[in-house]
Amino acid sequence: MACGIAALTMPKPSFSLRAEQSSALDLSADAPSGLASHSRKDFVFVVNPKGANGRTGKEWKRLLPYLRTRLGGHCNICESITSGPSHAMDITREAIREGADAVIAVGGDGTLHEVVNGFFWAGNPVQSLDHRPEHSTALGLVPLGTGSDFARTFGWKNDPYEAVERIVRGFKSKLDVGVITGQNGEQHFFINVADIHLSAKAGYYASKFKIFGKLCYVFGALRAFIGHTNRNLKVKVNGGEWEVFHKVTALCIGNAKFFGGGMKITPTADPSSGSLEVVILQDFKWYDFVLKLHKLYKGTHLSERNVSSRSVKSIEVAEEMRRGDIYVQSDGEHLGFLPTKCSILPAAINFFS
């Protein structure tokens, strides 16, 4: 895959790559047998410069010299700057098709969500066009966003230099990916948490207040409470029978543990377990969130009488009486309204961890 300079304003799927060479990383251990140890790797860094109110772009510029120093003679650093919504998906798909060895999301959970979705097309994994079938593109993360909730599952800080060191070490693990299917049958993929009703509505409004940084989650929650009512939902787990849950406030489906800027909503979720953790909050009032907010952030809320949790391979959720106004989101991205179905793709992506 060649790394060159091109315009980023084209509406078609395209990505602009600027190659940088440096002198630290030895990836020869990852090279297939028969390849010379000097074979260079292509690492595509997908940067959302507007992330965290522009902080991502500024910190990325400061990070580049260190990146050049640490990622060495076996690696081309291919920089690609996103120009708007969904651009990271297009960049990722083209990078994989051209044989990139890794695509690294630089930004927050929204950028990571788009990059993960770029690993798929029409419900199937994207394949390299000119490499052997065993060639695999790895996923990486440099967390520089407003929330960076996915990184919290691994205990990572918003430290780009630590993220570079993880990539330098080159250790990879298999990561599960969630699949969410809406009422129109279209599939989306999520790596962190999908959620339904109040929390999804709060996430929708939080996206309107990103200018306020992490306070956007507070403003989003306050706005979501306006007109909110707990609702009866039908749930089908692992293809079984429908079960009605009364007065549901929020239903969260975790591949990982955190959402909403640090809330440990699905505390037993493990993105390498091959299953999803479902947490259902029932009959919560506004004052319950005030009194129990510390438990939601610490992940100790599962002991509450009106909170239930279970591990699933798939789950379908619908309204008991359909009104079409219950919000659905995944990884903080609004996806529409119920009904919806979620399932798990075990060990779907290699991830720098």
GROMACS .gro file of C-alpha atoms in nm:
model
  353
    1MET     CA    1   0.000   0.000   0.000
    2ALA     CA    2   0.147   0.332  -0.101
    3CYS     CA    3   0.129   0.631   0.129
    4GLY     CA    4   0.103   0.954  -0.066
    5ILE     CA    5  -0.049   1.301  -0.054
    6ALA     CA    6  -0.397   1.367  -0.190
    7ALA     CA    7  -0.691   1.595  -0.124
    8LEU     CA    8  -0.927   1.501   0.158
    9THR     CA    9  -1.233   1.679   0.032
   10MET     CA   10  -1.355   1.421  -0.218
   11PRO     CA   11  -1.702   1.286  -0.134
   12LYS     CA   12  -1.615   0.935  -0.250
   13PRO     CA   13  -1.436   0.693  -0.014
   14SER     CA   14  -1.077   0.806  -0.017
   15PHE     CA   15  -0.802   0.858   0.234
   16SER     CA   16  -0.501   1.082   0.224
   17LEU     CA   17  -0.183   0.924   0.355
   18ARG     CA   18   0.138   1.098   0.443
   19ALA     CA   19   0.423   0.857   0.510
   20GLU     CA   20   0.660   0.922   0.797
   21GLN     CA   21   0.957   0.699   0.878
   22SER     CA   22   1.126   0.653   1.213
   23SER     CA   23   1.355   0.415   1.396
   24ALA     CA   24   1.228   0.211   1.687
   25LEU     CA   25   0.978  -0.063   1.612
   26ASP     CA   26   1.085  -0.413   1.508
   27LEU     CA   27   0.778  -0.595   1.378
   28SER     CA   28   0.967  -0.878   1.212
   29ALA     CA   29   0.821  -1.122   1.463
   30ASP     CA   30   0.478  -1.053   1.312
   31ALA     CA   31   0.598  -1.107   0.955
   32PRO     CA   32   0.478  -1.424   0.780
   33SER     CA   33   0.744  -1.685   0.715
   34GLY     CA   34   0.939  -1.615   0.397
   35LEU     CA   35   0.915  -1.236   0.432
   36ALA     CA   36   1.239  -1.047   0.487
   37SER     CA   37   1.265  -0.880   0.827
   38HIS     CA   38   1.304  -0.541   0.659
   39SER     CA   39   0.953  -0.562   0.509
   40ARG     CA   40   0.781  -0.238   0.607
   41LYS     CA   41   0.443  -0.228   0.776
   42ASP     CA   42   0.174   0.025   0.686
   43PHE     CA   43  -0.001   0.180   0.986
   44VAL     CA   44  -0.290   0.416   0.907
   45PHE     CA   45  -0.369   0.673   1.177
   46VAL     CA   46  -0.726   0.804   1.139
   47VAL     CA   47  -0.738   1.143   1.310
   48ASN     CA   48  -1.050   1.340   1.397
   49PRO     CA   49  -0.904   1.691   1.433
   50LYS     CA   50  -1.231   1.833   1.570
   51GLY     CA   51  -1.255   1.580   1.851
   52ALA     CA   52  -1.278   1.714   2.207
   53ASN     CA   53  -1.351   2.064   2.072
   54GLY     CA   54  -1.034   2.064   1.863
   55ARG     CA   55  -0.802   1.931   2.133
   56THR     CA   56  -0.751   1.606   1.941
   57GLY     CA   57  -0.605   1.784   1.639
   58LYS     CA   58  -0.371   1.995   1.852
   59GLU     CA   59  -0.246   1.702   2.059
   60TRP     CA   60  -0.197   1.493   1.746
   61LYS     CA   61   0.040   1.754   1.605
   62ARG     CA   62   0.238   1.747   1.928
   63LEU     CA   63   0.242   1.368   1.926
   64LEU     CA   64   0.379   1.326   1.573
   65PRO     CA   65   0.750   1.381   1.654
   66TYR     CA   66   0.732   1.120   1.930
   67LEU     CA   67   0.546   0.886   1.696
   68ARG     CA   68   0.820   0.922   1.435
   69THR     CA   69   1.082   0.844   1.697
   70ARG     CA   70   0.911   0.536   1.837
   71LEU     CA   71   0.761   0.371   1.530
   72GLY     CA   72   1.067   0.261   1.342
   73GLY     CA   73   1.219   0.127   1.028
   74HIS     CA   74   0.958  -0.144   0.980
   75CYS     CA   75   0.664   0.098   0.973
   76ASN     CA   76   0.519   0.364   0.744
   77ILE     CA   77   0.313   0.612   0.946
   78CYS     CA   78   0.019   0.698   0.722
   79GLU     CA   79  -0.175   1.000   0.850
   80SER     CA   80  -0.535   1.050   0.741
   81ILE     CA   81  -0.742   1.343   0.865
   82THR     CA   82  -1.120   1.305   0.869
   83SER     CA   83  -1.329   1.578   0.712
   84GLY     CA   84  -1.675   1.500   0.849
   85PRO     CA   85  -1.919   1.233   0.971
   86SER     CA   86  -1.863   0.877   0.840
   87HIS     CA   87  -1.532   0.974   0.675
   88ALA     CA   88  -1.340   0.753   0.919
   89MET     CA   89  -1.544   0.454   0.799
   90ASP     CA   90  -1.454   0.524   0.436
   91ILE     CA   91  -1.087   0.572   0.523
   92THR     CA   92  -1.077   0.246   0.716
   93ARG     CA   93  -1.244   0.040   0.445
   94GLU     CA   94  -1.009   0.167   0.176
   95ALA     CA   95  -0.706   0.118   0.400
   96ILE     CA   96  -0.800  -0.246   0.467
   97ARG     CA   97  -0.867  -0.310   0.098
   98GLU     CA   98  -0.525  -0.168   0.015
   99GLY     CA   99  -0.360  -0.402   0.264
  100ALA     CA  100  -0.290  -0.183   0.567
  101ASP     CA  101  -0.138  -0.376   0.857
  102ALA     CA  102  -0.315  -0.161   1.116
  103VAL     CA  103  -0.573   0.115   1.137
  104ILE     CA  104  -0.542   0.327   1.452
  105ALA     CA  105  -0.827   0.553   1.566
  106VAL     CA  106  -0.701   0.885   1.705
  107GLY     CA  107  -0.983   1.056   1.893
  108GLY     CA  108  -1.276   0.960   2.111
  109ASP     CA  109  -1.538   0.689   2.117
  110GLY     CA  110  -1.714   0.835   1.814
  111THR     CA  111  -1.402   0.807   1.599
  112LEU     CA  112  -1.337   0.455   1.728
  113HIS     CA  113  -1.698   0.362   1.651
  114GLU     CA  114  -1.661   0.478   1.291
  115VAL     CA  115  -1.329   0.298   1.246
  116VAL     CA  116  -1.476  -0.027   1.383
  117ASN     CA  117  -1.770   0.005   1.142
  118GLY     CA  118  -1.516   0.056   0.864
  119PHE     CA  119  -1.389  -0.297   0.927
  120PHE     CA  120  -1.722  -0.418   0.783
  121TRP     CA  121  -1.921  -0.366   0.466
  122ALA     CA  122  -2.276  -0.493   0.399
  123GLY     CA  123  -2.255  -0.699   0.718
  124ASN     CA  124  -1.930  -0.876   0.627
  125PRO     CA  125  -1.564  -0.814   0.717
  126VAL     CA  126  -1.375  -0.602   0.465
  127GLN     CA  127  -1.098  -0.798   0.291
  128SER     CA  128  -0.767  -0.691   0.143
  129LEU     CA  129  -0.776  -0.692  -0.237
  130ASP     CA  130  -0.419  -0.806  -0.305
  131HIS     CA  131  -0.299  -0.994   0.003
  132ARG     CA  132  -0.319  -1.358   0.107
  133PRO     CA  133  -0.642  -1.461   0.282
  134GLU     CA  134  -0.459  -1.488   0.614
  135HIS     CA  135  -0.360  -1.119   0.604
  136SER     CA  136  -0.536  -0.931   0.884
  137THR     CA  137  -0.557  -0.560   0.959
  138ALA     CA  138  -0.528  -0.482   1.330
  139LEU     CA  139  -0.718  -0.212   1.518
  140GLY     CA  140  -0.545   0.039   1.743
  141LEU     CA  141  -0.654   0.329   1.960
  142VAL     CA  142  -0.494   0.657   2.066
  143PRO     CA  143  -0.763   0.788   2.307
  144LEU     CA  144  -0.792   1.166   2.273
  145GLY     CA  145  -1.167   1.224   2.294
  146THR     CA  146  -1.418   1.382   2.529
  147GLY     CA  147  -1.516   1.060   2.704
  148SER     CA  148  -1.283   0.784   2.579
  149ASP     CA  149  -1.502   0.534   2.761
  150PHE     CA  150  -1.379   0.225   2.576
  151ALA     CA  151  -1.023   0.287   2.696
  152ARG     CA  152  -1.146   0.284   3.057
  153THR     CA  153  -1.234  -0.086   3.032
  154PHE     CA  154  -0.861  -0.157   3.000
  155GLY     CA  155  -0.767   0.095   3.269
  156TRP     CA  156  -0.604   0.323   3.013
  157LYS     CA  157  -0.565   0.695   3.062
  158ASN     CA  158  -0.616   0.960   2.797
  159ASP     CA  159  -0.239   0.950   2.744
  160PRO     CA  160  -0.136   0.938   2.377
  161TYR     CA  161   0.226   0.855   2.464
  162GLU     CA  162   0.119   0.543   2.655
  163ALA     CA  163  -0.097   0.451   2.355
  164VAL     CA  164   0.202   0.477   2.122
  165GLU     CA  165   0.401   0.248   2.354
  166ARG     CA  166   0.123  -0.013   2.336
  167ILE     CA  167   0.149  -0.006   1.958
  168VAL     CA  168   0.529  -0.026   1.977
  169ARG     CA  169   0.506  -0.337   2.197
  170GLY     CA  170   0.288  -0.491   1.928
  171PHE     CA  171   0.089  -0.718   2.158
  172LYS     CA  172  -0.253  -0.799   2.008
  173SER     CA  173  -0.560  -0.969   2.148
  174LYS     CA  174  -0.885  -1.079   1.987
  175LEU     CA  175  -1.172  -0.837   2.040
  176ASP     CA  176  -1.544  -0.912   2.020
  177VAL     CA  177  -1.770  -0.678   1.825
  178GLY     CA  178  -2.140  -0.622   1.884
  179VAL     CA  179  -2.389  -0.615   1.597
  180ILE     CA  180  -2.704  -0.407   1.625
  181THR     CA  181  -2.986  -0.433   1.372
  182GLY     CA  182  -3.254  -0.167   1.351
  183GLN     CA  183  -3.614  -0.182   1.236
  184ASN     CA  184  -3.505  -0.122   0.875
  185GLY     CA  185  -3.278  -0.429   0.884
  186GLU     CA  186  -2.959  -0.225   0.852
  187GLN     CA  187  -2.665  -0.350   1.059
  188HIS     CA  188  -2.428  -0.137   1.263
  189PHE     CA  189  -2.136  -0.252   1.471
  190PHE     CA  190  -2.038  -0.143   1.820
  191ILE     CA  191  -1.736  -0.208   2.037
  192ASN     CA  192  -1.842  -0.050   2.363
  193VAL     CA  193  -2.206  -0.016   2.481
  194ALA     CA  194  -2.542  -0.007   2.306
  195ASP     CA  195  -2.831   0.133   2.506
  196ILE     CA  196  -3.202   0.197   2.492
  197HIS     CA  197  -3.451   0.451   2.628
  198LEU     CA  198  -3.341   0.720   2.880
  199SER     CA  199  -2.963   0.672   2.850
  200ALA     CA  200  -2.985   0.666   2.471
  201LYS     CA  201  -3.198   0.980   2.474
  202ALA     CA  202  -2.944   1.144   2.707
  203GLY     CA  203  -2.665   1.045   2.468
  204TYR     CA  204  -2.855   1.193   2.177
  205TYR     CA  205  -2.886   1.530   2.353
  206ALA     CA  206  -2.531   1.513   2.493
  207SER     CA  207  -2.405   1.517   2.134
  208LYS     CA  208  -2.569   1.858   2.096
  209PHE     CA  209  -2.369   2.000   2.388
  210LYS     CA  210  -2.019   1.876   2.298
  211ILE     CA  211  -1.893   2.234   2.307
  212PHE     CA  212  -1.915   2.209   2.688
  213GLY     CA  213  -1.672   1.915   2.706
  214LYS     CA  214  -1.754   1.649   2.966
  215LEU     CA  215  -2.042   1.863   3.096
  216CYS     CA  216  -2.227   1.762   2.780
  217TYR     CA  217  -2.325   1.437   2.956
  218VAL     CA  218  -2.482   1.632   3.244
  219PHE     CA  219  -2.674   1.862   3.010
  220GLY     CA  220  -2.781   1.567   2.795
  221ALA     CA  221  -2.918   1.382   3.098
  222LEU     CA  222  -3.108   1.686   3.222
  223ARG     CA  223  -3.263   1.739   2.880
  224ALA     CA  224  -3.353   1.369   2.847
  225PHE     CA  225  -3.553   1.376   3.171
  226ILE     CA  226  -3.793   1.629   3.021
  227GLY     CA  227  -4.102   1.432   2.923
  228HIS     CA  228  -3.943   1.097   3.015
  229THR     CA  229  -4.166   0.809   3.130
  230ASN     CA  230  -4.058   0.457   3.219
  231ARG     CA  231  -4.200   0.206   2.972
  232ASN     CA  232  -4.280  -0.164   2.946
  233LEU     CA  233  -4.044  -0.343   2.707
  234LYS     CA  234  -4.048  -0.690   2.554
  235VAL     CA  235  -3.716  -0.874   2.560
  236LYS     CA  236  -3.613  -1.196   2.386
  237VAL     CA  237  -3.278  -1.347   2.494
  238ASN     CA  238  -3.081  -1.596   2.281
  239GLY     CA  239  -3.380  -1.664   2.057
  240GLY     CA  240  -3.604  -1.775   2.346
  241GLU     CA  241  -3.948  -1.657   2.449
  242TRP     CA  242  -4.053  -1.294   2.483
  243GLU     CA  243  -4.042  -1.161   2.838
  244VAL     CA  244  -4.197  -0.832   2.954
  245PHE     CA  245  -3.997  -0.597   3.177
  246HIS     CA  246  -4.214  -0.333   3.341
  247LYS     CA  247  -4.131   0.035   3.385
  248VAL     CA  248  -3.792   0.017   3.214
  249THR     CA  249  -3.583   0.331   3.256
  250ALA     CA  250  -3.283   0.216   3.055
  251LEU     CA  251  -3.154  -0.106   2.901
  252CYS     CA  252  -2.780  -0.127   2.835
  253ILE     CA  253  -2.597  -0.390   2.633
  254GLY     CA  254  -2.225  -0.393   2.707
  255ASN     CA  255  -1.940  -0.538   2.508
  256ALA     CA  256  -1.723  -0.323   2.738
  257LYS     CA  257  -1.790  -0.160   3.076
  258PHE     CA  258  -1.821   0.220   3.055
  259PHE     CA  259  -2.033   0.485   2.885
  260GLY     CA  260  -2.149   0.843   2.942
  261GLY     CA  261  -1.811   0.983   3.039
  262GLY     CA  262  -1.704   0.723   3.295
  263MET     CA  263  -2.024   0.553   3.414
  264LYS     CA  264  -1.948   0.181   3.476
  265ILE     CA  265  -2.287   0.071   3.353
  266THR     CA  266  -2.209  -0.291   3.253
  267PRO     CA  267  -1.940  -0.372   3.511
  268THR     CA  268  -1.893  -0.742   3.432
  269ALA     CA  269  -1.869  -0.700   3.054
  270ASP     CA  270  -1.553  -0.831   2.890
  271PRO     CA  271  -1.483  -0.752   2.521
  272SER     CA  272  -1.302  -1.087   2.485
  273SER     CA  273  -1.565  -1.308   2.651
  274GLY     CA  274  -1.777  -1.394   2.347
  275SER     CA  275  -2.092  -1.258   2.513
  276LEU     CA  276  -2.269  -0.931   2.594
  277GLU     CA  277  -2.374  -0.809   2.939
  278VAL     CA  278  -2.728  -0.674   2.959
  279VAL     CA  279  -2.820  -0.443   3.247
  280ILE     CA  280  -3.179  -0.328   3.292
  281LEU     CA  281  -3.276  -0.036   3.518
  282GLN     CA  282  -3.645  -0.038   3.614
  283ASP     CA  283  -3.867   0.224   3.772
  284PHE     CA  284  -3.590   0.476   3.835
  285LYS     CA  285  -3.703   0.826   3.930
  286TRP     CA  286  -3.493   1.138   3.888
  287TYR     CA  287  -3.398   1.131   4.255
  288ASP     CA  288  -3.276   0.769   4.221
  289PHE     CA  289  -3.009   0.893   3.982
  290VAL     CA  290  -2.908   1.161   4.231
  291LEU     CA  291  -2.892   0.916   4.523
  292LYS     CA  292  -2.736   0.626   4.330
  293LEU     CA  293  -2.516   0.810   4.083
  294HIS     CA  294  -2.201   0.715   4.274
  295LYS     CA  295  -2.297   0.347   4.241
  296LEU     CA  296  -2.346   0.381   3.866
  297TYR     CA  297  -1.999   0.530   3.830
  298LYS     CA  298  -1.837   0.270   4.055
  299GLY     CA  299  -2.024  -0.021   3.896
  300THR     CA  300  -2.181  -0.131   4.224
  301HIS     CA  301  -2.543  -0.076   4.115
  302LEU     CA  302  -2.611  -0.442   4.029
  303SER     CA  303  -2.705  -0.505   4.393
  304GLU     CA  304  -2.998  -0.262   4.369
  305ARG     CA  305  -3.342  -0.429   4.377
  306ASN     CA  306  -3.460  -0.260   4.057
  307VAL     CA  307  -3.145  -0.347   3.855
  308SER     CA  308  -3.100  -0.681   3.679
  309SER     CA  309  -2.813  -0.822   3.476
  310ARG     CA  310  -2.748  -1.122   3.256
  311SER     CA  311  -2.496  -1.248   3.001
  312VAL     CA  312  -2.633  -1.308   2.649
  313LYS     CA  313  -2.530  -1.403   2.299
  314SER     CA  314  -2.820  -1.216   2.142
  315ILE     CA  315  -3.109  -0.997   2.255
  316GLU     CA  316  -3.415  -0.850   2.086
  317VAL     CA  317  -3.596  -0.553   2.239
  318ALA     CA  318  -3.933  -0.406   2.143
  319GLU     CA  319  -4.206  -0.193   2.299
  320GLU     CA  320  -4.495  -0.376   2.460
  321MET     CA  321  -4.726  -0.115   2.309
  322ARG     CA  322  -4.559   0.037   2.008
  323ARG     CA  323  -4.529   0.416   1.991
  324GLY     CA  324  -4.199   0.441   1.803
  325ASP     CA  325  -4.035   0.696   2.031
  326ILE     CA  326  -3.785   0.496   2.241
  327TYR     CA  327  -3.429   0.596   2.152
  328VAL     CA  328  -3.154   0.351   2.055
  329GLN     CA  329  -2.783   0.429   2.038
  330SER     CA  330  -2.452   0.244   2.023
  331ASP     CA  331  -2.113   0.382   2.126
  332GLY     CA  332  -2.283   0.719   2.175
  333GLU     CA  333  -2.417   0.731   1.817
  334HIS     CA  334  -2.794   0.773   1.768
  335LEU     CA  335  -2.935   0.484   1.561
  336GLY     CA  336  -3.307   0.552   1.568
  337PHE     CA  337  -3.583   0.387   1.771
  338LEU     CA  338  -3.710   0.047   1.880
  339PRO     CA  339  -3.741  -0.236   1.785
  340THR     CA  340  -3.381  -0.356   1.767
  341LYS     CA  341  -3.170  -0.670   1.791
  342CYS     CA  342  -2.813  -0.712   1.920
  343SER     CA  343  -2.575  -1.006   1.886
  344ILE     CA  344  -2.203  -1.072   1.929
  345LEU     CA  345  -1.925  -1.146   1.682
  346PRO     CA  346  -1.664  -1.325   1.894
  347ALA     CA  347  -1.294  -1.256   1.833
  348ALA     CA  348  -1.380  -1.042   1.530
  349ILE     CA  349  -1.082  -0.799   1.528
  350ASN     CA  350  -0.716  -0.808   1.630
  351PHE     CA  351  -0.656  -0.520   1.871
  352PHE     CA  352  -0.339  -0.358   2.004
  353SER     CA  353  -0.374  -0.405   2.378
   0.00000   0.00000   0.00000
